[in-house]
Amino acid sequence: MTELKCRKTDTLGGDKEEDERQNEPVLQTTHIKEPVNTEEDEVSIGRGDKQQKDEGGGKEEDAQHKEEESNRPESPVKRSKSSSACYLQRLVRVFFGCLAAVACGMLYAAYLSAYHDRKFWFSTRQELEREITFQGGSGLYYYYYKHMLAVPSFERGFYELTLDNRTVSGQTINAVEHFSLYPELITSFIYRVTGSQDFVEPIYFYVGAVFGLQAVYVTALFVCSWVMSGTWVAGMLAVAWYVINRPDTTKVDYAIPLRDNWALPYFSCQVAALTGFLSNNISSATEMFCYLTMSATTFTFLLVWEHSHYVLFIQGLCLFLLDSFDLVPPRKMADIHKVYLSSLFLAYLFQFQNPTLLSSPLLSLLIGSVLARYFQQKMKMGPLLARVMKLFLHFHLVFTTGITFSYLVKKLIPVSDSDFILKFLEVKFGLNTTTDFITNFLLCQESFQTPGQDLFLRLTQASVLPFYLLVLTVCLLSTLQTIYRRLSGQPMKTNLRLEDGRIGEQPEVIYHVFHTLLFGGLALLFDGMKYLWTPYVCMFTAFGVCSPDLWMTVFKWLKLRSIHPVVLSLILSTAVPTIIGFSLWREYCPRVLAELSDLQEFYDPDTIELISWIKSQAPVATVFAGSPQLLGTVKLCSGLAVTSLPLYSDINLLRRTEDTYQVYAMRSAEDIYKILTSQKTNYVIIEESICNELSVNKGCRVKDLLDLANGHVVYDKGEVYSFSKHGRFCQEIKMNYSPYTNYFTRVFWNRSYHVYKVNSVISFQY
């Protein structure tokens, strides 16, 4: 008996000969008596075994009769009933999944709110004490939110922020552009329009907006893991791991107004939309929804964070690799390029023609990729060796074009921090050494240091790191197999089945493999990158352990025959996350609840006393000098002008910070007086914690960095020699003797702070 079967193979690009060959039906002849054991027959449920057992004339006729009955077309009534049942089942699954995603987000927001109130006693504090809880200089952003609510109209407040001469002494800046204040502008506008002032305080509305965005963050992680694995159990596991590893996934606990906390939820939504957009098994309507969501979130992400274009550059590299290896349709890559370019253009306009966006590596990569694609239209054709050679040429062309474009833009539109970033990276990677204060000061910041072993220990204790390495290994090896097939000219299947066992042929999975590898490499270099990498470790790991495709891929490699691999993969994809979830619930649920019941005490009486004195004694036109973190609090609580701000992305503010920090160096009273008067300073605040800092890492103390930059110390064979003829200013000024009393007068002091007035008239006393 001869049976004719027609199969149509879908591909994701390739040469024209492959496309023409796909459109022709492939005829295969199969004999029942002599079955052909293909790879697909081995993994199909019960198909190969039945054909081998059916021997003899009677059994063969029965099998033939059953096959003819199965090939009969179903009646329209049965077909409509089955389709209705499948649609209803799918609708119920989507409904409960969405309900679980929203519930996880809302519960996490409620948990953050309760934990924040318990940690800082937020609801029982006065307004001044609440504002001081915004640590790390992050309170500066809340000041602008308060300013927008205090002005008569929104338009007036926006105009004042674009011409702000009351923040940095002696300078008129565009605060909206410098500090990326669109979150504060939008939040204050909503607060005004909705009439929320009648039933909620401004600070609660602001904090609630941030916590609401964190709910969106975990919901997007939930959806992303759900889309990739096909089950919303993966989403719940991803959220559980995210909450358990909260110290390594978010900074919202201690610095609410930071730009990261506003921006990363939009990036999470963008990644979820991109994941759905790259998937092959979606309808055109769903693809359009993902495209629109991706466009809106990409633009918003660029708008609210000054470092967002660097993050999108890493994402663009992942997509560039997908396109280069022909793992995603060219049409989709063209659409993604449109999203990037349009978002950059709109962000450039909304950020007042910010030159940083024109010289950003993301734009350079896009320009190089588009030009290389135009000149190499036949790159994905030919045998393996030819494709590999063309691929290397493609990489060279893209990066050479991108670097040239960036160089020309920087020459035409000078960017102040371009050379500084290169110098910083050279010192970070050990290619150079420097005595520059700013470079060494940034390298000593925790975010730019190499993460310690405690990070990986915490991830291992939460069981996420071992499973992450397992999932990443399987997906990476399967991805490498797919890349080899594509370079060899084999088509990439789009209608994958579970029994195929090829998880590395799913474009969304390949993207996340590249995504987690690149961000993971950066997290090994910079501790601050863990807040970008760890959330997607939780999501990616949850997807892997809940995905039957991953287990099926492993079983295909092992050629498992004792137990049917499809059944076993379905069992493991349910059993493993269930066991993990139960163990996490048993061990960490009591800890999470204990955090809510544990009353912590955050109280800083010295800072409160200092701010109270400033608000009551300092005139309106006063300018204060001090450390950037303290000046951010001074600006928030008093509104007075300051000499520097805690913003480490502006080289000009960093230079002013270096000048202000000279009060902790071994400089003369006359030198310090000249520096402070050049910044129009009226009062200088000296902090005991900086002047008498005791740290294990002495090379990162502010006074040590200043001594090195000023040439006041020499390192010789491990020994430190000091040869400055002046004592340390912050210590000498406390002695109250000439010449320090000629230039400065102490007006306030407590255990932590000493405030000195910069004398406008110098009186020489001997």
C-alpha atoms as one frame of an Amber mdcrd trajectory, in Angstrom:
protein
   0.000   0.000   0.000   1.326   3.397  -0.928   0.445   6.553   0.970   1.179
  10.094  -0.243   1.933  12.768   2.365   2.421  16.459   1.696   4.519  18.506
   4.051   5.285  22.203   3.929   8.394  23.436   5.759   8.486  27.016   6.967
  11.738  28.869   7.191  12.910  32.124   8.716  14.831  33.514   5.754  17.732
  32.131   3.762  18.454  32.218   0.090  15.919  32.240  -2.722  16.553  28.614
  -3.666  15.488  27.491  -0.190  12.333  29.586  -0.366  11.370  28.117  -3.747
  12.048  24.611  -2.509   9.806  25.164   0.508   6.774  26.022  -1.617   6.828
  22.660  -3.429   5.115  19.634  -1.831   7.420  16.861  -0.717   6.205  13.378
  -1.619   7.198  10.469   0.601   6.372   6.818   0.083   5.834   4.741   3.185
   5.290   0.972   3.228   3.384  -0.502   6.112   5.194  -3.816   6.039   8.620
  -2.175   6.080   8.250   0.982   8.191  10.931   3.653   8.058  12.048   4.627
  11.589  12.698   8.345  11.332  13.714  10.575  14.216  10.199  11.940  14.483
   8.709   8.434  14.653  10.828   7.600  17.679   9.362  10.450  19.707   5.743
  10.243  18.483   3.415   8.691  21.061   2.784   5.022  20.303   3.257   5.378
  16.539   6.455   3.406  15.861   5.766   0.594  18.352   2.321  -0.164  16.950
   3.620  -0.474  13.404   6.266  -3.007  14.460   3.801  -5.159  16.403   1.141
  -5.338  13.667   2.257  -8.462  11.799   0.110 -10.942   9.862  -2.656 -10.545
   7.358  -5.597 -10.037   9.739  -3.848  -7.498  11.894  -2.614  -5.627   8.823
  -6.136  -5.372   7.420  -7.482  -4.117  10.769  -4.787  -1.472  10.946  -5.506
  -0.440   7.373  -9.226  -0.239   8.093  -8.632   1.909  11.182  -6.309   4.189
   9.245  -8.925   4.701   6.542 -11.501   5.545   9.184  -9.186   8.041  10.817
  -8.548   9.738   7.472 -12.229  10.372   6.896 -13.132  14.041   7.239 -14.884
  15.068  10.415 -18.375  16.420  10.227 -18.804  20.204  10.519 -20.728  19.760
  13.773 -17.910  17.815  15.461 -15.297  20.234  14.156 -17.181  23.265  15.446
 -17.710  21.638  18.847 -14.032  20.758  19.205 -12.913  24.234  18.120 -15.365
  25.847  20.543 -14.113  23.646  23.366 -10.474  24.471  22.584 -11.254  28.188
  22.393 -13.135  28.090  25.690 -10.328  26.152  27.365  -7.751  28.605  26.080
  -9.866  31.560  27.220 -10.202  30.127  30.728  -6.438  29.507  30.904  -5.655
  33.060  29.799  -8.186  34.498  32.256  -6.732  32.709  35.264  -3.183  33.496
  34.139  -3.939  37.212  33.852  -5.688  37.108  37.200  -2.650  35.477  38.799
  -0.288  38.023  37.177  -2.288  41.014  38.404  -2.688  39.461  41.850   1.084
  38.911  42.151   1.759  42.515  41.183  -0.772  43.951  43.631   0.395  41.746
  46.483   3.995  42.762  45.874   3.070  46.459  45.893   1.135  46.002  49.141
   4.089  44.131  50.634   6.510  46.932  49.660   4.232  49.550  51.160   3.874
  47.666  54.443   7.591  46.884  54.641   8.530  50.513  53.932   6.180  51.771
  56.626   7.552  49.290  59.163  11.174  50.010  58.291  10.993  53.813  58.538
   7.877  54.214  60.720   6.723  56.294  57.807   3.126  56.884  58.847   4.083
  58.157  62.307   6.831  60.579  61.226   6.664  64.278  60.634   7.133  65.624
  57.108  10.806  66.491  57.668  11.622  63.043  59.046   9.840  61.369  56.133
  11.859  63.313  53.599  15.141  62.383  55.284  14.338  58.693  54.707  15.055
  59.239  50.992  18.659  58.109  51.292  21.667  58.309  49.008  20.839  61.770
  47.726  17.697  60.471  46.020  15.576  63.061  47.806  16.688  65.659  45.268
  14.143  64.288  42.807  11.347  64.565  45.345  12.218  68.237  45.820  11.274
  68.960  42.223   8.015  67.085  42.699   7.243  69.320  45.691   8.208  72.366
  43.650   5.770  71.437  40.881   2.963  71.179  43.430   3.858  74.482  45.106
   3.796  76.668  41.968   0.498  78.269  40.871   0.267  76.314  37.607   1.906
  73.363  35.920   3.083  75.489  33.008   4.768  77.966  35.337   6.545  75.196
  37.221   7.765  73.556  34.015   9.150  76.862  32.761  10.987  77.481  36.049
  12.603  74.053  35.911  13.876  74.609  32.381  15.589  77.813  33.585  16.583
  76.810  37.107  19.049  79.162  38.817  18.135  78.244  42.398  19.662  74.775
  42.569  23.361  74.942  41.664  25.033  78.154  42.805  26.172  80.445  40.025
  24.597  78.327  37.269  21.359  78.338  35.322  20.511  74.802  34.262  17.688
  72.948  32.574  16.768  70.699  35.490  14.363  68.621  33.393  17.179  67.659
  31.040  19.934  67.349  33.638  18.034  65.176  36.104  15.470  63.419  33.828
  12.534  64.864  35.766   9.702  63.603  33.560   8.523  61.147  36.272   8.093
  64.049  38.690   6.412  66.179  36.042   3.926  63.476  35.102   3.235  62.477
  38.705   2.643  66.070  39.813   0.394  66.675  36.800  -1.728  63.616  37.620
  -1.869  64.660  41.262  -3.167  68.090  40.260  -5.644  66.951  37.611  -7.219
  64.118  39.596  -7.755  66.287  42.679  -5.819  63.820  44.822  -4.817  66.595
  47.222  -8.242  66.229  48.851  -7.684  62.674  50.117  -3.951  61.783  49.960
  -0.785  63.587  50.970   1.724  64.425  48.205   4.457  62.206  49.616   2.144
  59.195  49.820   1.004  59.761  46.253   4.628  59.900  45.081   5.700  56.794
  46.996   2.560  54.973  45.899   3.337  55.726  42.245   6.771  54.111  42.608
   5.339  51.065  44.365   2.685  50.793  41.666   5.400  50.691  39.022   7.107
  47.893  40.946   3.840  45.985  40.678   4.002  46.507  36.913   7.610  45.291
  37.024   6.842  41.896  38.556   3.690  41.532  36.437   5.781  41.973  33.288
   8.258  39.362  34.531   5.316  37.064  35.207   3.942  37.543  31.691   7.348
  37.122  30.056   7.973  33.786  31.779   4.411  32.700  31.038   4.693  33.499
  27.323   7.928  31.549  26.964   6.930  28.461  28.957   3.228  28.270  28.125
   2.150  28.008  31.770   1.464  30.719  34.304   3.008  28.556  37.024   6.359
  29.781  35.677   5.233  33.358  36.253   4.397  32.694  39.885   7.760  30.998
  40.413   9.552  33.961  38.786   7.791  36.424  41.104   8.583  34.265  44.142
  12.288  34.218  43.291  12.205  37.968  42.596  10.730  38.743  46.038  13.072
  36.366  47.862  16.138  37.925  46.215  14.841  41.489  46.685  18.196  42.925
  47.940  19.724  41.949  44.591  16.784  42.729  42.309  15.761  46.257  43.295
  16.925  49.358  45.180  13.421  50.529  45.995  13.799  49.565  49.664  16.079
  52.427  50.613  16.102  54.936  47.725  12.614  55.302  46.326  12.988  58.319
  43.966  15.996  56.926  42.047  15.683  56.899  38.252  16.201  53.123  38.215
  12.993  52.527  40.142  11.034  54.614  37.645  12.654  53.261  34.482  13.170
  49.518  34.966   9.436  48.669  35.099   9.084  50.127  31.592  12.105  48.131
  30.442  10.522  44.994  31.873   7.340  45.674  29.894   9.435  46.313  26.793
  11.232  42.983  27.192   7.921  41.157  27.672   6.473  42.797  24.544   9.641
  42.005  22.586   9.432  38.387  23.718   5.911  38.085  22.369   6.835  39.925
  19.179   9.693  37.528  18.417   7.533  34.452  18.945   6.424  32.573  15.835
   3.162  31.229  17.248   1.206  34.462  17.571  -1.577  35.982  15.553  -1.244
  39.184  13.587  -3.403  41.071  16.123  -1.220  39.917  19.021   1.897  40.832
  17.073   0.556  44.341  16.473  -0.283  44.714  20.172   3.243  43.646  21.130
   4.690  46.061  18.573   2.719  49.023  19.910   3.546  48.139  23.519   7.207
  47.814  22.655   7.182  51.205  20.931   5.546  53.017  23.855   7.703  51.429
  26.551  10.965  51.950  24.632  10.265  55.657  24.279   9.236  55.991  27.926
  12.310  54.100  29.077  14.557  56.467  27.127  12.707  59.455  28.545  12.910
  58.734  32.279  16.510  57.511  32.717  19.710  59.074  31.430  21.464  55.688
  31.197  18.680  53.896  29.338  20.313  54.101  25.911  23.259  52.062  27.225
  20.860  49.339  28.376  19.088  49.367  25.017  22.485  49.127  23.314  23.101
  45.794  25.070  19.641  44.675  24.010  20.369  45.859  20.470  23.508  43.700
  20.424  21.383  40.651  21.296  18.990  41.392  18.448  21.914  42.098  16.119
  23.251  38.594  16.797  19.823  37.102  16.077  19.668  38.924  12.779  23.254
  38.073  11.806  22.730  34.350  12.369  19.410  34.479  10.496  17.373  33.408
  13.519  14.568  35.947  13.157  12.642  37.125  10.076  14.131  40.239   8.431
  10.692  41.847   8.542  10.608  41.743  12.325  14.128  43.108  12.615  13.172
  46.000  10.345  10.191  46.739  12.603  12.397  46.676  15.717  14.844  49.074
  14.066  11.935  51.409  13.395  10.984  51.272  17.073  14.520  52.138  18.178
  14.984  54.969  15.696  11.594  56.561  16.313  12.043  56.311  20.097  15.499
  57.881  19.918  14.184  60.693  17.744  11.255  61.446  20.050  13.431  61.224
  23.167  15.935  63.577  21.529  13.161  66.125  21.012  11.620  65.716  24.474
  15.028  65.980  26.139  15.725  69.353  24.529  18.026  68.074  21.760  20.226
  66.102  24.106  23.521  65.509  22.221  24.217  62.371  24.246  21.518  60.496
  22.327  23.072  61.396  18.979  26.426  59.987  20.050  24.913  57.003  21.866
  26.248  53.540  20.995  22.680  52.419  20.279  22.278  54.856  17.379  25.741
  53.973  16.061  24.835  50.275  16.107  21.573  50.927  14.272  23.274  53.026
  11.585  25.994  50.410  11.079  23.494  47.545  10.955  21.225  49.247   8.410
  24.102  50.180   6.104  25.707  46.735   6.353  22.404  45.075   5.503  22.055
  47.301   2.437  25.549  46.456   1.152  25.384  42.748   2.068  22.051  41.635
   0.727  23.384  38.133  -0.149  25.186  37.560   3.136  22.958  34.620   4.166
  23.626  32.562   1.031  26.159  29.939   0.070  27.906  27.048   1.834  29.056
  27.010   5.461  32.537  28.432   4.950  31.282  31.216   2.686  28.597  32.212
   5.180  31.080  32.304   8.046  33.443  34.530   6.062  30.569  36.827   5.092
  29.495  36.918   8.740  32.917  38.112   9.910  32.872  40.721   7.171  29.400
  41.775   8.330  30.579  42.216  11.935  33.570  44.230  10.784  31.434  46.451
   8.561  28.795  47.088  11.222  31.164  48.011  14.042  33.513  49.997  11.817
  30.607  52.011  10.459  29.161  52.523  13.937  32.454  53.691  15.451  33.064
  56.038  12.523  29.576  57.515  12.847  30.026  58.036  16.606  33.410  59.687
  16.048  32.005  62.097  13.457  29.058  63.013  15.662  31.346  63.757  18.615
  33.490  65.965  16.405  30.504  67.889  15.069  28.590  67.994  18.374  31.085
  67.898  21.277  29.965  65.647  24.121  31.671  66.539  27.384  31.727  63.092
  28.965  32.867  60.971  25.995  36.592  61.040  26.781  35.912  60.649  30.479
  33.974  57.385  29.963  36.831  55.891  27.939  39.325  56.895  30.636  37.101
  55.380  33.306  36.850  52.059  31.433  40.608  51.936  30.871  41.269  52.247
  34.592  38.470  49.803  35.445  39.907  47.057  33.261  43.471  47.682  34.392
  44.700  49.136  31.106  45.813  52.360  32.740  46.303  54.033  36.110  45.398
  57.542  37.154  45.500  59.900  40.099  42.360  61.720  38.928  39.972  62.133
  41.843  36.732  61.722  39.884  37.785  58.516  38.146  38.987  56.905  41.364
  35.968  58.241  43.260  33.562  56.584  40.827  35.535  53.337  40.847  35.151
  53.288  44.631  31.368  53.551  44.379  29.682  50.266  45.194  27.808  50.153
  41.888  31.041  50.184  39.856  32.926  47.651  41.936  33.145  43.925  41.248
  30.375  42.027  43.087  31.405  39.920  46.041  30.873  36.222  46.532  27.930
  36.906  48.831  25.773  37.729  45.789  26.205  34.258  44.319  25.885  32.686
  47.749  22.487  34.324  48.250  21.313  33.245  44.795  22.472  29.690  45.494
  20.707  29.555  48.855  17.498  30.644  47.137  18.039  27.725  44.656  17.802
  30.050  41.662  21.475  29.951  40.610  21.866  26.146  40.251  18.706  25.841
  38.168  19.699  28.919  36.190  22.996  27.331  35.182  21.157  24.162  34.156
  18.576  26.020  32.064  21.187  28.301  30.511  23.418  25.362  29.565  20.612
  23.482  27.818  19.292  26.546  25.991  22.784  27.697  24.989  23.781  24.308
  23.556  20.494  24.054  21.672  21.000  27.603  20.377  24.489  26.724  19.139
  23.021  23.728  17.318  20.455  26.007  15.687  23.133  28.498  14.636  25.157
  25.697  13.061  22.099  24.465  11.154  21.366  27.941   9.841  24.959  28.506
   8.756  24.851  25.129   7.032  21.831  26.228   5.040  19.193  24.175   6.839
  15.798  25.864   7.239  14.599  26.914  10.670  11.254  25.360  11.623   8.521
  27.691  12.787   5.827  25.079  13.520   7.768  23.325  16.260   6.160  20.487
  18.188   6.973  19.219  21.662   8.393  15.962  20.348  10.880  17.852  18.166
  12.963  18.737  21.245  14.488  21.904  19.790  14.061  24.654  22.345  16.945
  26.555  20.742  14.925  27.163  17.581  12.487  29.485  19.330  13.565  33.095
  18.568  12.352  34.424  21.913  14.408  31.813  23.773  17.521  32.606  21.722
  17.081  36.299  22.479  16.910  35.676  26.213  19.989  33.447  26.055  21.968
  36.318  24.524  20.251  38.776  26.879  21.197  36.952  30.061  24.742  36.222
  28.852  25.567  39.851  28.029  23.952  41.303  31.139  25.490  38.541  33.248
  28.946  39.385  31.930  28.434  43.025  32.897  27.116  41.990  36.315  30.406
  40.153  36.925  32.235  43.446  36.337  29.888  46.026  37.911  27.876  45.296
  41.034  25.188  47.793  40.024  24.356  45.715  36.940  22.921  42.990  39.166
  19.703  45.005  39.389  19.311  44.486  35.646  20.551  40.895  35.498  19.065
  39.213  38.585  15.359  39.844  37.770  15.807  38.166  34.390  17.717  35.320
  36.013  14.582  34.680  38.075  12.339  34.924  35.020  14.564  32.839  32.726
  15.075  30.107  35.325  11.361  29.873  36.071  10.630  29.545  32.347  13.204
  26.774  31.956  12.111  24.479  34.784   8.442  24.866  33.764   8.975  24.364
  30.030   8.325  20.855  28.628  10.382  21.845  25.566  13.528  22.155  27.678
  13.124  18.727  29.259  12.250  17.250  25.874  15.435  18.734  24.421  17.499
  17.014  27.114  15.766  13.695  26.512  16.365  13.956  22.774  20.076  14.384
  23.442  20.072  11.423  25.857  17.982   9.333  23.392  15.750   8.177  26.225
  13.793   5.001  25.373  12.822   3.363  28.684  10.102   5.925  29.398   8.413
   7.898  26.675  10.191  11.316  26.604   7.075  13.359  25.872   5.221  12.003
  28.874   8.280  12.351  31.104   8.924  15.953  29.997   5.332  16.890  30.797
   5.635  15.247  34.202   8.932  16.952  35.063   7.791  20.376  33.861   5.006
  20.113  36.442   6.735  18.227  39.247   9.997  20.200  39.405   8.423  23.682
  39.784   5.954  22.235  42.282   8.767  20.901  44.444  10.731  24.145  44.123
   7.682  26.253  44.954   6.839  24.145  48.003  10.415  24.341  49.341  10.523
  28.122  48.791   7.174  28.582  50.495   8.253  26.455  53.445  11.600  28.197
  53.966  11.071  31.805  52.894   7.406  32.554  53.539   7.985  32.825  57.324
  10.955  35.129  56.664   8.945  37.439  54.425   6.143  37.642  56.975   8.678
  38.230  59.747   9.997  41.272  57.856   6.532  42.801  58.033   6.169  42.099
  61.751   9.680  43.308  62.648   9.609  46.957  63.670  12.833  48.699  62.673
  13.894  52.140  63.796  15.362  54.685  61.437  16.124  57.891  63.260  18.873
  60.412  62.572  18.604  63.152  65.219  21.816  64.932  64.172  20.649  65.387
  60.584  17.218  66.496  61.738  18.827  69.033  64.074  21.031  70.332  61.246
  18.152  70.693  58.783  15.979  72.373  61.417  18.722  74.926  62.083  19.166
  75.585  58.355  15.454  76.142  57.850  15.191  78.523  60.787  18.503  80.432
  60.634  19.772  80.445  57.030  18.609  83.328  54.794  16.739  82.591  51.572
  19.672  83.437  49.291  22.160  81.252  51.191  24.436  78.785  49.353  25.621
  75.645  51.170  28.671  73.479  50.434  29.178  69.916  51.591  29.114  66.314
  50.404  26.726  65.633  47.484  24.559  63.214  49.476  24.060  65.687  52.314
  23.454  68.588  49.920  20.714  66.567  48.241  18.958  66.362  51.619  19.591
  70.056  52.288  18.086  70.972  48.927  15.064  68.749  49.503  14.223  69.996
  52.984  15.159  73.675  52.704  15.106  74.509  49.000  18.331  76.520  49.303
  21.011  76.620  46.632  23.961  74.222  46.898  27.385  73.898  45.292  27.088
  70.300  44.032  24.533  67.530  43.681  24.569  63.711  43.893  24.488  63.190
  40.125  27.389  61.112  38.863  26.575  61.259  35.147  27.399  64.982  34.767
  31.123  65.688  34.538  30.678  69.372  35.411  28.878  68.563  38.649  31.549
  65.993  39.441  34.227  68.679  39.075  32.307  70.930  41.481  32.036  67.968
  43.855  35.821  67.564  43.775  36.247  71.241  44.640  33.790  71.008  47.513
  35.498  67.909  48.896  38.765  69.857  49.256  37.713  70.716  52.817  38.830
  67.162  53.679  42.252  67.549  51.988  45.539  68.828  53.320  45.081  72.349
  51.987  45.583  75.770  53.517  42.755  77.931  54.801  43.405  80.455  52.047
  43.100  77.791  49.309  39.796  76.505  50.683  38.475  80.030  51.051  39.257
  80.822  47.409  37.550  77.614  46.230  34.406  78.229  48.263  34.083  81.894
  47.352  34.458  81.011  43.653  31.347  78.859  44.099  29.595  81.721  45.950
  29.381  79.642  49.122  27.997  81.187  52.308  28.149  78.145  54.606  30.204
  74.942  54.477  29.183  71.747  56.276  31.955  69.446  57.504  30.931  65.874
  58.327  32.697  63.894  61.014  31.968  60.625  59.202  34.113  61.767  56.232
  36.798  63.700  58.095  37.518  60.840  60.532  36.463  57.992  58.283  37.707
  54.559  59.313  37.455  52.007  56.553  39.049  48.667  55.744  39.585  49.784
  52.170  41.649  52.877  52.948  42.326  53.571  49.285  38.677  54.493  48.782
  38.320  57.012  51.584  37.566  60.509  50.321  40.576  62.040  52.083  42.897
  59.379  50.612  41.596  60.013  47.093  42.106  63.749  47.582  45.646  63.311
  48.874  46.500  61.153  45.849  44.954  63.613  43.381  46.629  66.616  45.020
  50.026  64.928  45.083  50.255  65.023  48.864  51.116  61.335  49.249  53.530
  58.960  47.555  53.253  55.167  47.465  56.635  53.457  47.547  56.943  49.678
  48.024  53.690  49.485  49.941  54.527  52.406  52.195  52.644  55.715  52.177
  54.564  58.950  52.599  52.909  62.328  53.158  54.730  65.581  52.481  52.088
  68.320  52.613  53.083  71.374  54.653  49.467  71.900  55.754  47.372  69.806
  58.070  44.011  68.327  57.110  41.616  71.264  56.829  38.584  69.563  58.399
  40.633  68.815  61.532  42.650  72.007  61.737  39.625  74.297  61.466  38.189
  72.858  64.690  41.129  74.269  66.635  39.736  77.798  66.208  43.068  79.497
  65.686  44.462  81.780  63.034  44.459  81.786  60.041  41.317  79.598  60.004
  39.323  82.000  62.162  40.201  84.781  59.718  38.242  83.152  56.927  35.605
  81.028  58.702  33.319  81.331  61.708  31.625  78.323  63.304  27.872  78.864
  63.673  26.524  75.374  64.398  27.831  72.005  65.527  26.740  68.687  66.958
  28.219  65.184  67.093  28.026  64.659  63.308  28.202  68.091  61.673  30.101
  71.364  61.954  28.772  74.352  60.016  31.109  77.270  59.259  30.178  80.599
  57.770  32.436  81.810  54.981  33.347  85.336  56.048  32.587  87.982  53.479
  35.091  90.343  55.142  38.421  88.825  56.152  39.661  89.865  59.594  43.280
  89.003  60.247  43.899  87.987  63.845  47.228  86.780  65.168
